[in-house]
Each structure stands twice: as C-alpha cells, then as structure tokens.
mmCIF file of C-alpha atoms in Angstrom:
data_model
loop_
_atom_site.group_PDB
_atom_site.id
_atom_site.type_symbol
_atom_site.label_atom_id
_atom_site.label_comp_id
_atom_site.label_asym_id
_atom_site.label_seq_id
_atom_site.Cartn_x
_atom_site.Cartn_y
_atom_site.Cartn_z
ATOM 1 C CA UNK A 1 3.206 119.242 63.478
ATOM 2 C CA UNK A 2 5.586 117.035 61.553
ATOM 3 C CA UNK A 3 7.329 114.672 63.940
ATOM 4 C CA UNK A 4 9.628 113.107 61.367
ATOM 5 C CA UNK A 5 11.335 115.436 58.936
ATOM 6 C CA UNK A 6 13.324 114.739 55.825
ATOM 7 C CA UNK A 7 14.443 118.187 54.796
ATOM 8 C CA UNK A 8 15.999 117.227 51.478
ATOM 9 C CA UNK A 9 13.342 116.338 48.923
ATOM 10 C CA UNK A 10 15.962 115.101 46.484
ATOM 11 C CA UNK A 11 19.573 113.962 46.283
ATOM 12 C CA UNK A 12 21.730 113.161 43.283
ATOM 13 C CA UNK A 13 25.000 111.210 43.483
ATOM 14 C CA UNK A 14 27.384 109.470 41.124
ATOM 15 C CA UNK A 15 27.549 105.720 40.914
ATOM 16 C CA UNK A 16 30.163 104.346 43.286
ATOM 17 C CA UNK A 17 30.006 107.313 45.635
ATOM 18 C CA UNK A 18 28.371 107.473 49.048
ATOM 19 C CA UNK A 19 24.744 108.539 49.421
ATOM 20 C CA UNK A 20 23.773 110.084 52.744
ATOM 21 C CA UNK A 21 20.096 110.578 53.507
ATOM 22 C CA UNK A 22 19.145 112.487 56.602
ATOM 23 C CA UNK A 23 16.170 112.439 58.940
ATOM 24 C CA UNK A 24 15.312 114.485 62.022
ATOM 25 C CA UNK A 25 12.628 113.791 64.581
ATOM 26 C CA UNK A 26 11.031 115.735 67.394
ATOM 27 C CA UNK A 27 9.315 113.094 69.528
ATOM 28 C CA UNK A 28 11.634 111.780 72.238
ATOM 29 C CA UNK A 29 9.252 108.845 72.778
ATOM 30 C CA UNK A 30 10.256 107.258 69.485
ATOM 31 C CA UNK A 31 12.115 104.029 70.237
ATOM 32 C CA UNK A 32 12.514 102.412 66.859
ATOM 33 C CA UNK A 33 13.455 103.839 63.482
ATOM 34 C CA UNK A 34 13.185 102.380 60.010
ATOM 35 C CA UNK A 35 14.084 103.223 56.454
ATOM 36 C CA UNK A 36 11.853 102.189 53.585
ATOM 37 C CA UNK A 37 12.589 102.392 49.879
ATOM 38 C CA UNK A 38 9.867 103.031 47.347
ATOM 39 C CA UNK A 39 9.901 102.609 43.581
ATOM 40 C CA UNK A 40 7.188 104.247 41.452
ATOM 41 C CA UNK A 41 3.859 102.380 41.430
ATOM 42 C CA UNK A 42 5.053 100.021 44.157
ATOM 43 C CA UNK A 43 4.545 99.931 47.899
ATOM 44 C CA UNK A 44 7.423 100.834 50.210
ATOM 45 C CA UNK A 45 9.826 98.015 50.998
ATOM 46 C CA UNK A 46 11.676 97.697 54.269
ATOM 47 C CA UNK A 47 15.379 98.448 54.045
ATOM 48 C CA UNK A 48 16.985 98.686 57.463
ATOM 49 C CA UNK A 49 16.076 99.601 61.034
ATOM 50 C CA UNK A 50 17.650 100.635 64.302
ATOM 51 C CA UNK A 51 16.571 100.501 67.905
ATOM 52 C CA UNK A 52 17.009 103.565 70.081
ATOM 53 C CA UNK A 53 19.424 101.629 72.293
ATOM 54 C CA UNK A 54 21.907 101.441 69.433
ATOM 55 C CA UNK A 55 23.756 104.093 67.483
ATOM 56 C CA UNK A 56 24.617 102.105 64.370
ATOM 57 C CA UNK A 57 23.256 99.216 62.352
ATOM 58 C CA UNK A 58 24.828 97.878 59.215
ATOM 59 C CA UNK A 59 23.508 95.603 56.485
ATOM 60 C CA UNK A 60 25.712 95.205 53.459
ATOM 61 C CA UNK A 61 25.982 98.507 51.624
ATOM 62 C CA UNK A 62 23.465 100.145 53.971
ATOM 63 C CA UNK A 63 24.264 101.640 57.361
ATOM 64 C CA UNK A 64 21.947 103.608 59.597
ATOM 65 C CA UNK A 65 23.337 105.928 62.259
ATOM 66 C CA UNK A 66 21.317 107.268 65.164
ATOM 67 C CA UNK A 67 22.241 110.315 67.236
ATOM 68 C CA UNK A 68 19.668 110.442 70.024
ATOM 69 C CA UNK A 69 20.925 113.642 71.598
ATOM 70 C CA UNK A 70 20.515 115.430 68.275
ATOM 71 C CA UNK A 71 17.324 113.498 67.385
ATOM 72 C CA UNK A 72 18.905 112.735 64.057
ATOM 73 C CA UNK A 73 19.418 109.651 61.983
ATOM 74 C CA UNK A 74 21.039 109.064 58.663
ATOM 75 C CA UNK A 75 21.190 106.342 56.064
ATOM 76 C CA UNK A 76 24.486 105.746 54.286
ATOM 77 C CA UNK A 77 24.622 103.786 51.058
ATOM 78 C CA UNK A 78 28.074 102.894 49.836
ATOM 79 C CA UNK A 79 28.867 102.304 47.092
ATOM 80 C CA UNK A 80 25.738 103.757 45.481
ATOM 81 C CA UNK A 81 24.330 101.928 42.478
ATOM 82 C CA UNK A 82 21.867 103.096 39.792
ATOM 83 C CA UNK A 83 19.350 100.535 41.104
ATOM 84 C CA UNK A 84 19.313 102.420 44.389
ATOM 85 C CA UNK A 85 17.461 105.264 42.681
ATOM 86 C CA UNK A 86 14.140 105.494 44.535
ATOM 87 C CA UNK A 87 12.330 107.510 47.178
ATOM 88 C CA UNK A 88 13.583 106.783 50.681
ATOM 89 C CA UNK A 89 11.282 107.235 53.658
ATOM 90 C CA UNK A 90 12.389 107.548 57.246
ATOM 91 C CA UNK A 91 9.867 106.221 59.785
ATOM 92 C CA UNK A 92 9.629 106.028 63.548
ATOM 93 C CA UNK A 93 7.553 104.198 66.127
ATOM 94 C CA UNK A 94 6.503 105.333 69.569
ATOM 95 C CA UNK A 95 7.558 103.375 72.617
ATOM 96 C CA UNK A 96 4.643 101.624 74.289
ATOM 97 C CA UNK A 97 2.137 103.000 71.858
ATOM 98 C CA UNK A 98 0.317 101.676 68.851
ATOM 99 C CA UNK A 99 2.398 99.962 66.242
ATOM 100 C CA UNK A 100 1.714 102.695 63.724
ATOM 101 C CA UNK A 101 4.675 104.227 61.988
ATOM 102 C CA UNK A 102 5.197 107.969 61.578
ATOM 103 C CA UNK A 103 6.785 108.730 58.230
ATOM 104 C CA UNK A 104 8.782 111.589 56.818
ATOM 105 C CA UNK A 105 7.937 113.026 53.403
ATOM 106 C CA UNK A 106 10.718 111.131 51.682
ATOM 107 C CA UNK A 107 13.907 111.922 49.780
ATOM 108 C CA UNK A 108 14.187 111.058 46.119
ATOM 109 C CA UNK A 109 17.625 109.594 45.445
ATOM 110 C CA UNK A 110 19.017 109.539 41.935
ATOM 111 C CA UNK A 111 22.224 107.611 41.320
ATOM 112 C CA UNK A 112 23.773 108.588 38.014
ATOM 113 C CA UNK A 113 25.809 106.034 36.051
ATOM 114 C CA UNK B 1 5.138 83.524 48.945
ATOM 115 C CA UNK B 2 2.508 86.047 47.949
ATOM 116 C CA UNK B 3 2.869 89.547 49.275
ATOM 117 C CA UNK B 4 0.225 92.027 50.331
ATOM 118 C CA UNK B 5 -2.267 92.624 47.546
ATOM 119 C CA UNK B 6 -4.647 95.524 47.103
ATOM 120 C CA UNK B 7 -7.534 96.166 44.767
ATOM 121 C CA UNK B 8 -8.329 98.049 42.719
ATOM 122 C CA UNK B 9 -4.963 99.462 41.714
ATOM 123 C CA UNK B 10 -6.652 102.629 40.490
ATOM 124 C CA UNK B 11 -10.032 104.113 41.297
ATOM 125 C CA UNK B 12 -11.560 107.235 39.813
ATOM 126 C CA UNK B 13 -14.784 108.415 41.370
ATOM 127 C CA UNK B 14 -17.000 111.447 41.497
ATOM 128 C CA UNK B 15 -17.251 113.679 44.503
ATOM 129 C CA UNK B 16 -19.960 112.458 46.858
ATOM 130 C CA UNK B 17 -19.767 108.798 45.872
ATOM 131 C CA UNK B 18 -18.729 106.008 48.254
ATOM 132 C CA UNK B 19 -15.668 103.834 47.545
ATOM 133 C CA UNK B 20 -14.365 100.570 48.952
ATOM 134 C CA UNK B 21 -10.707 99.609 48.894
ATOM 135 C CA UNK B 22 -9.606 96.060 49.567
ATOM 136 C CA UNK B 23 -6.471 94.630 51.170
ATOM 137 C CA UNK B 24 -5.369 91.016 51.286
ATOM 138 C CA UNK B 25 -2.542 90.701 53.827
ATOM 139 C CA UNK B 26 0.199 88.109 53.828
ATOM 140 C CA UNK B 27 -1.186 84.804 55.063
ATOM 141 C CA UNK B 28 -0.570 84.340 58.764
ATOM 142 C CA UNK B 29 0.056 87.990 59.492
ATOM 143 C CA UNK B 30 -1.954 89.075 62.490
ATOM 144 C CA UNK B 31 -1.478 92.828 62.235
ATOM 145 C CA UNK B 32 -2.864 94.979 59.418
ATOM 146 C CA UNK B 33 -2.412 98.694 58.827
ATOM 147 C CA UNK B 34 -3.854 101.286 56.474
ATOM 148 C CA UNK B 35 -1.889 104.392 55.470
ATOM 149 C CA UNK B 36 -2.393 107.005 52.806
ATOM 150 C CA UNK B 37 0.041 109.137 50.881
ATOM 151 C CA UNK B 38 -1.187 112.419 49.512
ATOM 152 C CA UNK B 39 0.774 114.176 46.779
ATOM 153 C CA UNK B 40 4.124 115.400 48.088
ATOM 154 C CA UNK B 41 3.506 114.045 51.549
ATOM 155 C CA UNK B 42 4.774 111.148 53.596
ATOM 156 C CA UNK B 43 2.676 108.180 54.545
ATOM 157 C CA UNK B 44 -0.079 109.041 57.008
ATOM 158 C CA UNK B 45 -1.366 106.379 59.401
ATOM 159 C CA UNK B 46 -5.101 105.710 59.236
ATOM 160 C CA UNK B 47 -6.027 102.567 61.175
ATOM 161 C CA UNK B 48 -4.457 99.442 62.689
ATOM 162 C CA UNK B 49 -5.916 95.989 63.375
ATOM 163 C CA UNK B 50 -4.282 93.415 65.627
ATOM 164 C CA UNK B 51 -5.957 90.031 66.027
ATOM 165 C CA UNK B 52 -9.258 90.304 67.866
ATOM 166 C CA UNK B 53 -8.350 93.516 69.667
ATOM 167 C CA UNK B 54 -10.256 96.718 69.087
ATOM 168 C CA UNK B 55 -8.673 98.558 66.161
ATOM 169 C CA UNK B 56 -6.663 101.737 66.633
ATOM 170 C CA UNK B 57 -8.702 104.239 64.620
ATOM 171 C CA UNK B 58 -6.807 107.304 65.775
ATOM 172 C CA UNK B 59 -5.589 108.199 62.295
ATOM 173 C CA UNK B 60 -8.916 108.244 60.486
ATOM 174 C CA UNK B 61 -9.378 111.835 59.283
ATOM 175 C CA UNK B 62 -13.159 111.968 59.569
ATOM 176 C CA UNK B 63 -16.222 109.850 60.259
ATOM 177 C CA UNK B 64 -16.574 109.345 56.507
ATOM 178 C CA UNK B 65 -13.740 106.858 56.792
ATOM 179 C CA UNK B 66 -14.225 103.373 58.216
ATOM 180 C CA UNK B 67 -12.518 100.029 57.944
ATOM 181 C CA UNK B 68 -13.202 96.472 58.871
ATOM 182 C CA UNK B 69 -11.236 93.287 58.908
ATOM 183 C CA UNK B 70 -13.188 90.112 58.401
ATOM 184 C CA UNK B 71 -12.030 86.789 59.804
ATOM 185 C CA UNK B 72 -8.709 88.265 60.812
ATOM 186 C CA UNK B 73 -7.626 88.429 57.199
ATOM 187 C CA UNK B 74 -9.030 90.605 54.403
ATOM 188 C CA UNK B 75 -9.668 94.258 55.190
ATOM 189 C CA UNK B 76 -11.871 96.830 53.495
ATOM 190 C CA UNK B 77 -11.424 100.583 53.822
ATOM 191 C CA UNK B 78 -14.613 102.499 53.036
ATOM 192 C CA UNK B 79 -14.788 106.191 52.273
ATOM 193 C CA UNK B 80 -18.279 107.631 52.197
ATOM 194 C CA UNK B 81 -19.258 110.788 50.348
ATOM 195 C CA UNK B 82 -15.801 111.207 48.890
ATOM 196 C CA UNK B 83 -14.227 114.655 48.683
ATOM 197 C CA UNK B 84 -11.465 115.882 46.400
ATOM 198 C CA UNK B 85 -9.045 116.047 49.344
ATOM 199 C CA UNK B 86 -9.457 112.273 49.732
ATOM 200 C CA UNK B 87 -7.444 111.819 46.533
ATOM 201 C CA UNK B 88 -4.301 109.921 47.505
ATOM 202 C CA UNK B 89 -2.585 106.559 47.313
ATOM 203 C CA UNK B 90 -4.012 104.268 49.974
ATOM 204 C CA UNK B 91 -1.496 101.705 51.211
ATOM 205 C CA UNK B 92 -2.095 98.595 53.248
ATOM 206 C CA UNK B 93 0.597 96.815 55.244
ATOM 207 C CA UNK B 94 0.709 93.688 57.340
ATOM 208 C CA UNK B 95 3.098 92.191 59.860
ATOM 209 C CA UNK B 96 3.416 88.825 61.532
ATOM 210 C CA UNK B 97 3.271 90.162 65.019
ATOM 211 C CA UNK B 98 2.574 93.551 66.440
ATOM 212 C CA UNK B 99 5.175 94.890 68.752
ATOM 213 C CA UNK B 100 8.871 94.505 68.842
ATOM 214 C CA UNK B 101 10.797 95.005 65.687
ATOM 215 C CA UNK B 102 8.390 93.271 63.374
ATOM 216 C CA UNK B 103 8.560 94.565 59.834
ATOM 217 C CA UNK B 104 5.509 95.943 58.092
ATOM 218 C CA UNK B 105 5.165 94.706 54.510
ATOM 219 C CA UNK B 106 3.328 97.028 52.163
ATOM 220 C CA UNK B 107 1.061 96.369 49.238
ATOM 221 C CA UNK B 108 1.319 98.322 45.973
ATOM 222 C CA UNK B 109 -1.451 100.707 46.976
ATOM 223 C CA UNK B 110 -4.705 101.928 45.466
ATOM 224 C CA UNK B 111 -4.542 105.304 43.737
ATOM 225 C CA UNK B 112 -7.823 107.088 44.427
ATOM 226 C CA UNK B 113 -8.793 110.096 42.359
ATOM 227 C CA UNK B 114 -11.899 112.044 43.322
ATOM 228 C CA UNK B 115 -13.125 114.329 40.552
#
C-alpha cells in the first residue's frame, strides 16, 4: 500500500513558467513533509519542507503548499529554470514514530530553454 | 565540509554471493539511515540507527539483510545470498539529530546489480 503517491511520473515546462508538482498521501499520522531533488548518479538533496501545522512554506523560487483535509501537497517552482530539471521526490514522516521517511516514486521535471 | 560518502559506487555480483556496502556519514551526525531505490520506485526505508539506541530494523525486507554501525560512525549494510530482486541503488543518509525537523543528507548511493 503506497502511502505517498506522486501520480505524475513526468512533467515538462518552459523556462520562466511555473512548475507545479503534486503529491498525495493516505496516512493521517504524517506530521512533516519534505521535497527532495535528485540528479542522475547523485543522492537526493533536501529542497524544502513543511510541518503539518502550516499550510504554506516559501523559500526563494520554491513554495510548498499543504492541504491537510485533502491530504495533498504541492511544490511550486517559479520561475522555472533549466537547472531545475531533475527528479523530485515527495516524502513524509510519521508523528511520534521512527524518523524514517516514506517517499513517493518521484516526478521527473524537465524545464525546456 | 565533506558530505555522506558511500562505497563502492557500483557493485556487480552473482546470485548467491554476499555483499557489503559501506556508508561514512557526515562527522558529528548521530542518526544514520539506509534506504534503497529499485527501478521505477521511490526510496524504501531499510534501517535507522540513532546513537546507542537499538536500531529500527522494520524496513529490512528479509533476514538476508543486516546492518551495523561501528563506533557511532561508519555503517555497513550486508546482504547475504544475494538475489536478483536485490538489485537496486542503496542510499545512506545521516542527520545531526533525530526528531524534529532535522534534515537527512544523502550519499550518492551504491548501485548493486545481481546477475
């Protein structure tokens, strides 16, 4: 049973436009959500996170939105740049549990010049 | 400073052989995690070490998998009698503290191929 779902395996956008990556989860015990970015042959790198007590967190061009009632979060990148092309993983952590992260399968973002 | 390092970067082995994968976490990080990513899948948690506490082994897929962390630093993941379904990228991560919002920093991974 996949607890964190990224239903779009790929996304292609034009440079300068907004990229929106979506993530849905099923476990209501998740209290913390993260986005990681991964380039080929490298480990994932942390991008941005959000606590379940918030509905928005912004860091430069990156904003994460959380809708707890819908169990949905999204990552907005604006403006998108070619260097943003990578695989983006959504991850979640369970309140009061182990510190392990539960990951989605990832969305491959391609930003075209 | 140096990030998380893993060795080897690639490992090809024959079915039935044992393999050892190594992780050097960031100095001073007390928490260490192992994940694996099979083709087309997300990262799957395997095991978690925090200081001197008993490790959380809940993600290990079978008793052929084991891991240890010596001296609170370097960790070794051992897979005995490897099977073709063990082929994946094995990723190690470390964090300064467990709990709270502490970020997990990942190494580049070891790509394991079982023939």
